[in-house]
Amino acid sequence: MKKRAAVLCGAAAVVVASGLTAVPAEAGAPHAPETFRATAPAWKKCGTDGYPTLQCASVEVPLDHADPSGRTITLALSRIPHTAKKYQGPLLVNPGGPGGSGLTLAGFVAASLPKEVAAEYDVIGFDPRGVGDSRPALDCAPGHFDAVRPDSVPTSPEVEQANLDRAKSFAEACGRKYGDLLPHMTTTAAARDLDVIRQALGAERINYFGYSYGTYLGTVYAKLFPQRVRRLVLDSVVDPTGVWYDSNLDQNQAFNARHRAFMDWVAKNDATYHLGTDAEKTETAWYAMRSALKEKPAGGKVGPAELEDTYMPGGYYNGYWPYLAEAFAAYVNDKDDGPLVEAYENFGATDVAGDNGYSVYTAIECRDAAWPRDWAQWRKDNWEMYERAPFMSWNNAWYNAPCAYWPVEAARPERINTTSQVPPALLFQATDDAATPYQGAVTVHRRLERSGLVVESGGGNHGITLSGNACLDRHLAAYLADGTVPRGSHGDADAVCEALPDPKPLTSKAAPGTARGSVLHGLLGSRS
């Protein structure tokens, strides 16, 4: 799968970390009157075996929306065209990230919705600015996640400095390569791109369906262009009040809880894995494995940081648990590190698309909002978090650490105020989601006054619609069919669906990624 996270070309102004480029904060800057004329996409067949009716095109957008007559960049689009007589307009879909490619997601969404619903929409995928097939596409430092990296837990000044050097080097590489582009890598700019796509499609309003970070992008679009929203689906909702430093700290405790849920599941299936029936002892064995890998990385590839990369996707989707448990058991019980290396290659390793995704992730998050520039603040906050949540705290800190040295000043994030201007939206949220904790959905639900919130009670997966839960999917289909929004009284929620049962241990050595949930989570990736 290799979906870790989220290649802008041409002559770039050189910007180094020691000298920040001061630019206007796009989120709050005044914008020129709308004079950019979008050109209708020229659709061509690009079908695949899985999605034979898929079409592809591109659209030009301003690099700087405050200068619509200036330089343009290209966004890649995909489409599954509508087939019904009743046409409800374009449905733009986004998998999150920031840095996720949405081109294949269009095919997945169209194939996963009820046929009669999908037939009424042009399902539109897109690669946001800097991503995938859009041009230019970012790749600041190819191979940044090559194994074996320094231990993520900085137990010595030398280990901390090695990780700091990696973070600084990445930020400086982005500045050298893309100094002219980084000021325009913001969620606000991406939301304005959506409106150019709307114009290019000839639509007065758009329908939008976003997962994870895609919920924040959709929320910002709705704030900027409420009159241009027709339907708005947000699945696994980002809290707009925490972008992005606080949100990443908040994730750590939630991921720690999901890792412990995985340990509990392994213990309950001791007859298969033979790692003990006590979840605490099972967790102790996992951390002992981590310590052993610090001394001798598995296959010369999987050290402690790579181990965390491998098991972190289990916090996003429990369908991966059986594969992760088998690798864990083989290492501990049989002294066989082959399955662990295989699990790393399937779930944790970063490929070229992952390098691109991470480059866009940092470009957006580091520019969107202010991060502490004093590393002492990071050190204090993350050691305190590590004491409560050791699983991913430091790994997550280093993933975001380039933001402490980012070569472009931060913008101001869009303020998402309480509003009744946006048409009724539909939100979906699992109660135990680690990547976007539950409170974020409650916050957005309250601010989009006419929205409905559907909660998956007891669910811990991230990205829950079109993943096998028929109850959730009924609400989604009804909303897309005729705008039906549930109006119940279940605490913060308007409707509640029970979570699907946790998976069972494998009965055969099937490869991950065949079930619908696995396909979706392969498209969403991790860190989204």
XYZ file of C-alpha atoms in Angstrom:
528
model
C 0.000 0.000 0.000
C 2.794 2.405 0.874
C 0.438 5.315 1.416
C 2.507 7.223 3.956
C 1.162 10.775 4.421
C 1.176 13.322 1.099
C 6.723 17.838 -7.873
C 6.773 21.393 -8.174
C 9.285 22.092 -11.032
C 10.974 25.033 -12.650
C 13.244 27.759 -11.368
C 12.546 28.308 -7.698
C 13.693 31.184 -5.559
C 16.227 30.029 -3.002
C 14.920 30.295 0.544
C 16.838 28.980 3.527
C 15.511 28.176 6.963
C 17.508 30.910 8.615
C 15.766 33.603 6.603
C 11.988 33.474 6.425
C 10.175 34.765 3.402
C 7.579 37.269 4.576
C 4.452 37.076 2.443
C 0.869 38.162 2.997
C -1.278 35.661 4.877
C -3.475 34.345 2.079
C -6.195 33.364 4.534
C -6.795 36.963 5.442
C -5.574 38.856 2.393
C -8.013 40.837 0.266
C -8.716 39.268 -3.109
C -9.119 40.898 -6.466
C -12.496 40.725 -8.147
C -13.091 37.384 -9.800
C -11.618 37.790 -13.265
C -10.030 34.387 -13.828
C -11.781 32.548 -16.644
C -11.713 28.810 -16.170
C -11.570 26.626 -19.264
C -13.857 23.617 -19.530
C -11.950 20.332 -19.087
C -11.277 18.217 -22.195
C -12.195 14.770 -20.899
C -10.412 11.713 -22.265
C -10.883 8.029 -21.514
C -8.490 6.717 -18.871
C -10.431 3.720 -17.604
C -8.868 0.956 -15.550
C -9.858 -2.661 -15.004
C -11.585 -1.642 -11.805
C -13.142 1.577 -13.118
C -13.565 1.222 -16.892
C -15.656 4.394 -17.368
C -13.124 6.688 -15.677
C -12.212 9.834 -17.609
C -9.319 12.243 -17.061
C -8.675 15.920 -17.728
C -6.946 18.940 -16.243
C -7.768 22.514 -15.351
C -5.623 25.626 -14.969
C -5.879 27.654 -11.732
C -4.031 30.768 -10.563
C -0.971 30.078 -8.447
C -1.930 33.173 -6.469
C -5.669 33.757 -6.357
C -5.043 37.395 -5.469
C -3.358 37.724 -8.876
C -5.729 35.898 -11.246
C -3.938 37.211 -14.344
C -0.576 35.897 -13.175
C 1.096 32.500 -13.256
C -1.104 29.413 -13.441
C -0.626 25.837 -12.301
C -2.417 22.673 -13.434
C -4.731 20.415 -11.442
C -5.404 16.844 -12.573
C -9.054 15.741 -12.621
C -10.892 12.460 -12.997
C -14.573 11.738 -13.602
C -17.133 8.982 -13.591
C -19.905 10.650 -15.613
C -23.549 10.471 -14.658
C -25.821 8.117 -16.604
C -29.283 8.910 -15.223
C -31.737 11.405 -16.714
C -31.903 13.121 -13.342
C -28.643 15.003 -12.890
C -27.654 16.424 -9.506
C -24.391 18.033 -10.586
C -20.722 17.332 -9.847
C -19.749 15.490 -6.647
C -16.139 16.381 -5.817
C -14.355 13.812 -3.646
C -11.177 14.194 -1.584
C -9.285 11.539 0.433
C -7.509 13.836 2.863
C -3.840 14.257 3.689
C -3.146 17.032 2.981
C -1.332 15.417 0.102
C -3.722 12.645 -0.900
C -4.540 11.981 -4.551
C -8.247 11.838 -5.340
C -8.135 10.538 -8.909
C -8.826 6.881 -8.111
C -11.179 7.809 -5.261
C -13.708 9.028 -7.834
C -13.959 5.534 -9.255
C -14.197 3.967 -5.815
C -16.964 6.307 -4.629
C -19.000 5.879 -7.817
C -18.693 2.084 -7.591
C -19.482 1.940 -3.855
C -22.580 4.135 -3.755
C -25.912 2.580 -4.732
C -26.009 2.548 -8.537
C -29.129 4.674 -8.719
C -27.494 7.367 -6.561
C -24.103 7.369 -8.282
C -25.837 7.559 -11.684
C -27.204 11.019 -10.841
C -23.779 12.618 -10.273
C -20.613 13.309 -12.138
C -18.217 11.974 -9.490
C -15.122 14.165 -9.766
C -11.735 13.275 -8.335
C -8.882 15.763 -8.255
C -5.266 16.047 -7.234
C -4.977 19.274 -5.210
C -2.204 21.735 -5.959
C 1.184 20.077 -5.646
C -0.201 16.539 -5.545
C 0.303 13.528 -7.815
C -0.544 14.244 -11.440
C -1.065 17.960 -10.883
C 1.756 20.164 -12.096
C 4.015 21.170 -10.661
C 4.081 18.364 -8.045
C 6.151 18.628 -4.885
C 8.973 16.288 -3.887
C 11.267 18.148 -1.531
C 13.629 15.359 -0.486
C 13.236 11.989 -2.211
C 14.005 9.130 0.150
C 13.460 11.179 3.301
C 11.919 8.126 4.998
C 14.476 5.606 3.806
C 15.325 3.041 6.451
C 16.854 2.889 8.954
C 16.059 6.261 10.561
C 17.176 7.394 14.020
C 15.088 6.141 16.913
C 12.089 8.443 17.230
C 12.368 8.615 21.035
C 15.249 11.068 21.690
C 16.791 9.296 24.676
C 20.134 11.045 24.134
C 21.230 14.437 22.815
C 22.812 12.658 19.850
C 19.545 10.973 18.834
C 17.614 14.212 19.255
C 20.155 16.097 17.131
C 20.041 13.452 14.396
C 16.270 13.849 14.160
C 16.525 17.630 14.262
C 19.054 17.564 11.441
C 16.637 15.508 9.324
C 13.788 17.958 9.987
C 15.904 21.026 9.218
C 17.320 19.434 6.084
C 13.852 18.663 4.773
C 12.587 22.214 5.405
C 15.660 23.705 3.735
C 15.273 21.406 0.715
C 11.669 22.541 0.266
C 12.777 26.161 0.425
C 15.548 25.661 -2.121
C 13.338 23.825 -4.612
C 10.002 25.562 -4.202
C 10.571 28.946 -2.635
C 8.249 30.635 -5.139
C 5.482 28.100 -4.582
C 5.434 27.508 -0.816
C 3.701 30.828 0.003
C 0.695 29.607 -2.010
C 0.429 26.140 -0.473
C -2.494 26.688 1.881
C -5.884 25.162 2.517
C -7.426 28.508 1.587
C -5.715 28.428 -1.814
C -6.840 24.820 -2.317
C -10.416 25.808 -1.462
C -10.293 28.608 -4.010
C -9.019 26.037 -6.509
C -12.230 24.095 -5.887
C -14.214 27.100 -6.979
C -12.224 27.327 -10.204
C -13.016 23.650 -10.779
C -16.688 24.499 -10.184
C -16.514 27.215 -12.836
C -14.699 24.934 -15.268
C -17.424 22.302 -14.834
C -20.090 24.892 -15.570
C -21.844 24.313 -12.245
C -23.539 26.983 -10.187
C -23.016 24.868 -7.039
C -20.985 21.806 -6.148
C -21.586 18.733 -4.048
C -18.571 17.779 -1.946
C -17.536 14.590 -0.122
C -14.329 14.708 1.912
C -12.564 12.343 4.281
C -10.181 13.388 7.069
C -8.242 16.531 6.039
C -10.727 16.646 3.173
C -13.337 17.627 5.786
C -11.290 20.691 6.680
C -10.878 21.589 3.013
C -14.632 21.227 2.540
C -15.390 23.277 5.644
C -13.099 26.079 4.479
C -14.740 26.031 1.032
C -18.163 26.269 2.675
C -16.984 29.203 4.777
C -15.621 31.064 1.726
C -18.416 30.146 -0.715
C -21.520 29.117 1.248
C -23.819 30.042 -1.652
C -21.931 27.643 -3.931
C -22.427 24.558 -1.780
C -25.279 22.221 -2.647
C -24.490 19.139 -0.523
C -21.591 18.666 1.860
C -20.477 15.307 3.320
C -17.708 15.288 5.923
C -16.376 11.926 7.137
C -13.930 11.793 10.094
C -13.957 15.456 10.884
C -10.990 17.733 11.576
C -11.462 20.175 14.456
C -10.852 23.572 12.809
C -9.987 25.159 16.163
C -6.835 23.057 16.576
C -5.001 23.394 13.267
C -2.353 22.175 13.300
C 0.032 21.961 16.279
C -2.643 21.253 18.875
C -4.433 18.790 16.614
C -1.284 16.714 16.217
C -0.696 16.655 19.971
C -4.307 15.605 20.540
C -3.883 12.690 18.138
C -1.219 11.068 20.278
C -3.424 10.003 23.153
C -6.065 8.731 20.744
C -3.522 6.670 18.791
C -2.158 5.282 22.024
C -5.652 4.150 22.966
C -6.131 2.490 19.578
C -2.796 0.695 19.905
C -3.919 -0.611 23.287
C -7.192 -1.731 21.711
C -5.097 -3.694 19.223
C -3.093 -5.215 22.078
C -6.364 -6.212 23.767
C -7.565 -7.829 20.529
C -4.304 -9.801 20.250
C -4.728 -10.998 23.835
C -8.315 -12.073 23.189
C -7.031 -14.142 20.283
C -4.264 -15.829 22.216
C -5.277 -19.205 20.788
C -3.985 -17.932 17.442
C -1.091 -15.664 18.396
C 0.191 -17.203 21.658
C 1.308 -13.859 23.027
C -0.656 -14.128 26.268
C -4.164 -13.385 27.435
C -3.177 -10.275 29.400
C -3.209 -7.173 27.209
C -0.685 -5.385 29.427
C 1.800 -8.238 29.058
C 1.161 -8.311 25.326
C 1.895 -4.597 25.156
C 5.080 -5.158 27.165
C 6.134 -7.743 24.579
C 5.522 -5.238 21.783
C 7.747 -2.639 23.426
C 10.379 -5.339 24.051
C 10.267 -6.033 20.294
C 10.777 -2.327 19.700
C 13.842 -2.305 21.981
C 15.307 -5.357 20.243
C 14.896 -3.699 16.850
C 16.889 -0.733 18.086
C 19.842 -3.081 18.558
C 19.241 -5.118 15.384
C 16.791 -3.798 12.773
C 14.732 -6.527 11.107
C 16.108 -7.320 7.674
C 18.269 -4.217 7.948
C 15.085 -2.212 7.322
C 12.851 -2.131 10.393
C 14.163 -0.221 13.376
C 12.028 1.409 16.085
C 10.849 4.290 13.881
C 9.938 1.938 11.041
C 8.139 -0.357 13.499
C 5.955 2.576 14.556
C 5.339 3.435 10.899
C 4.217 -0.161 10.345
C 1.807 -0.387 13.268
C 0.424 3.142 13.082
C -1.950 2.240 10.173
C -3.654 -0.170 12.582
C -4.821 2.921 14.405
C -6.583 4.041 11.231
C -8.170 0.752 10.257
C -8.633 -2.418 12.301
C -8.812 -4.525 9.146
C -5.008 -4.459 9.251
C -4.851 -5.988 12.741
C -4.658 -9.651 11.697
C -1.645 -8.988 9.443
C 0.096 -6.896 12.079
C -0.603 -9.516 14.754
C 0.878 -12.300 12.632
C 4.083 -10.321 12.126
C 4.258 -9.564 15.857
C 3.752 -13.216 16.802
C 6.283 -14.512 14.279
C 8.954 -12.155 15.604
C 8.331 -12.904 19.285
C 7.486 -16.603 19.177
C 9.483 -17.888 16.211
C 12.345 -15.373 16.056
C 11.296 -14.866 12.424
C 11.546 -11.257 11.254
C 10.457 -11.980 7.653
C 6.748 -11.292 8.263
C 7.660 -8.054 10.055
C 9.690 -6.862 7.074
C 6.775 -7.795 4.807
C 4.361 -5.863 7.026
C 6.663 -2.840 6.904
C 6.787 -2.999 3.113
C 2.969 -3.281 2.937
C 1.975 -0.751 5.573
C 4.900 1.445 6.619
C 7.344 1.996 3.764
C 7.164 5.219 1.774
C 7.260 5.156 -2.026
C 7.511 8.008 -4.548
C 3.839 8.885 -4.069
C 4.450 8.965 -0.325
C 7.394 11.345 -0.770
C 5.102 13.627 -2.770
C 2.336 13.299 -0.220
C 4.605 14.171 2.692
C 6.015 17.164 0.822
C 2.509 18.530 0.275
C 1.511 17.643 3.850
C 4.301 19.749 5.295
C 3.846 22.530 2.741
C 0.180 22.922 3.682
C 0.321 22.348 7.427
C 3.464 24.404 8.017
C 2.032 27.334 6.043
C -1.613 27.120 7.147
C -1.073 28.114 10.765
C 1.633 29.030 13.247
C 3.862 26.372 14.821
C 6.284 26.961 17.706
C 9.643 28.136 16.381
C 11.422 27.354 19.659
C 12.356 23.654 19.747
C 12.318 23.805 23.541
C 8.510 24.111 23.359
C 8.258 20.989 21.206
C 10.596 19.104 23.525
C 8.566 20.019 26.602
C 5.171 19.267 25.049
C 6.185 15.966 23.489
C 7.990 14.563 26.515
C 4.898 15.369 28.575
C 2.725 13.667 25.957
C 5.083 10.686 25.731
C 4.627 9.995 29.443
C 0.893 9.522 28.804
C 1.002 8.169 25.255
C 4.314 6.551 24.289
C 3.186 4.759 21.130
C 3.307 7.568 18.556
C 4.099 10.817 20.378
C 7.694 11.260 19.258
C 7.184 9.674 15.850
C 4.398 12.178 15.222
C 6.558 15.025 16.530
C 9.355 14.301 14.061
C 6.855 13.897 11.233
C 5.773 17.493 11.828
C 9.109 18.904 13.000
C 10.005 20.592 9.676
C 7.331 23.136 10.614
C 9.635 24.444 13.357
C 12.082 25.461 10.614
C 9.747 26.165 7.715
C 11.180 28.774 5.310
C 7.888 30.630 4.820
C 5.981 32.470 7.502
C 2.691 30.985 8.631
C -0.641 32.308 7.447
C -3.715 32.706 9.624
C -6.143 29.788 9.401
C -9.688 30.479 8.329
C -11.962 31.127 11.275
C -14.923 28.768 11.013
C -17.741 30.678 12.652
C -21.189 29.443 13.562
C -23.346 29.837 10.473
C -26.743 28.946 9.069
C -25.730 30.082 5.560
C -24.367 26.685 4.545
C -27.023 24.239 3.305
C -27.638 21.247 5.581
C -24.447 19.180 5.699
C -24.021 15.567 6.807
C -21.170 14.591 9.128
C -19.922 11.097 10.023
C -17.705 10.287 12.978
C -16.510 7.214 14.887
C -16.388 7.693 18.649
C -12.850 6.280 18.996
C -11.249 7.655 15.831
C -7.574 8.362 16.559
C -6.615 10.576 13.619
C -9.530 13.008 14.031
C -10.808 12.647 17.597
C -14.561 12.761 18.198
C -14.794 16.289 19.582
C -13.823 17.758 16.217
C -17.037 16.488 14.645
C -19.075 17.894 17.513
C -17.411 21.292 17.065
C -18.101 21.434 13.317
C -21.643 20.111 13.815
C -22.372 23.001 16.151
C -20.869 25.579 13.822
C -22.706 24.334 10.738
C -26.056 24.952 12.361
C -28.222 22.971 9.958
C -25.924 19.965 9.765
C -26.657 16.417 10.889
C -24.147 14.224 12.740
C -24.143 10.439 12.339
C -21.999 8.695 14.929
C -20.532 5.205 14.725
C -20.728 4.122 18.364
C -17.719 2.137 19.515
C -15.972 2.519 16.162
C -12.278 3.299 15.997
C -11.667 3.429 12.271
C -10.864 6.607 10.389
C -12.969 6.973 7.261
C -16.142 5.051 8.003
C -18.579 5.471 5.114
C -18.353 3.153 2.099
C -16.331 0.810 4.286
C -18.871 -1.919 4.991
C -21.197 -0.398 7.614
C -24.641 -0.590 6.000
C -26.227 1.712 8.584
C -23.808 4.539 7.841
C -24.092 3.992 4.117
C -27.895 4.224 4.231
C -27.636 7.706 5.721
C -25.064 8.691 3.086
C -27.168 7.364 0.215
C -30.342 9.057 1.471
C -28.563 12.387 1.780
C -27.042 12.215 -1.688
C -30.347 11.003 -3.160
C -32.623 13.756 -1.850
C -30.833 15.756 0.849
C -32.279 13.844 3.816
C -30.483 14.815 7.044
C -31.315 12.874 10.227
C -32.866 14.942 13.003
C -32.684 12.868 16.151
C -31.664 13.418 19.752
C -28.785 11.174 20.766
C -26.641 13.536 22.794
C -24.440 15.350 20.306
C -25.551 13.062 17.482
C -28.618 13.054 15.260
C -28.273 9.365 14.463
C -26.211 6.492 15.841
C -24.949 3.384 14.071
C -23.250 0.514 15.846
C -19.677 -0.224 14.841
C -18.867 -3.347 12.893
C -17.295 -6.205 14.902
C -13.521 -6.292 15.127
C -11.907 -8.585 12.545
C -11.167 -12.237 13.115
C -7.697 -13.770 12.804
C -6.710 -14.806 9.303
C -7.809 -18.238 8.137
C -5.620 -18.053 5.022
C -2.648 -16.021 3.892
C -4.697 -13.607 1.821
C -3.036 -10.341 0.879
C -4.447 -7.196 2.510
C -6.472 -4.864 0.361
C -9.248 -7.002 -1.121
C -12.186 -6.049 1.120
C -13.994 -2.781 0.417
C -12.768 -1.283 3.681
C -9.179 -2.163 2.824
C -9.525 -0.653 -0.635
C -10.854 2.586 0.837
C -8.144 2.804 3.472
C -5.511 2.124 0.866
C -6.820 5.183 -0.976
C -7.017 7.301 2.174
C -3.599 6.219 3.376
C -2.129 7.166 6.730
C -1.391 10.547 8.293
C -4.535 11.772 6.552
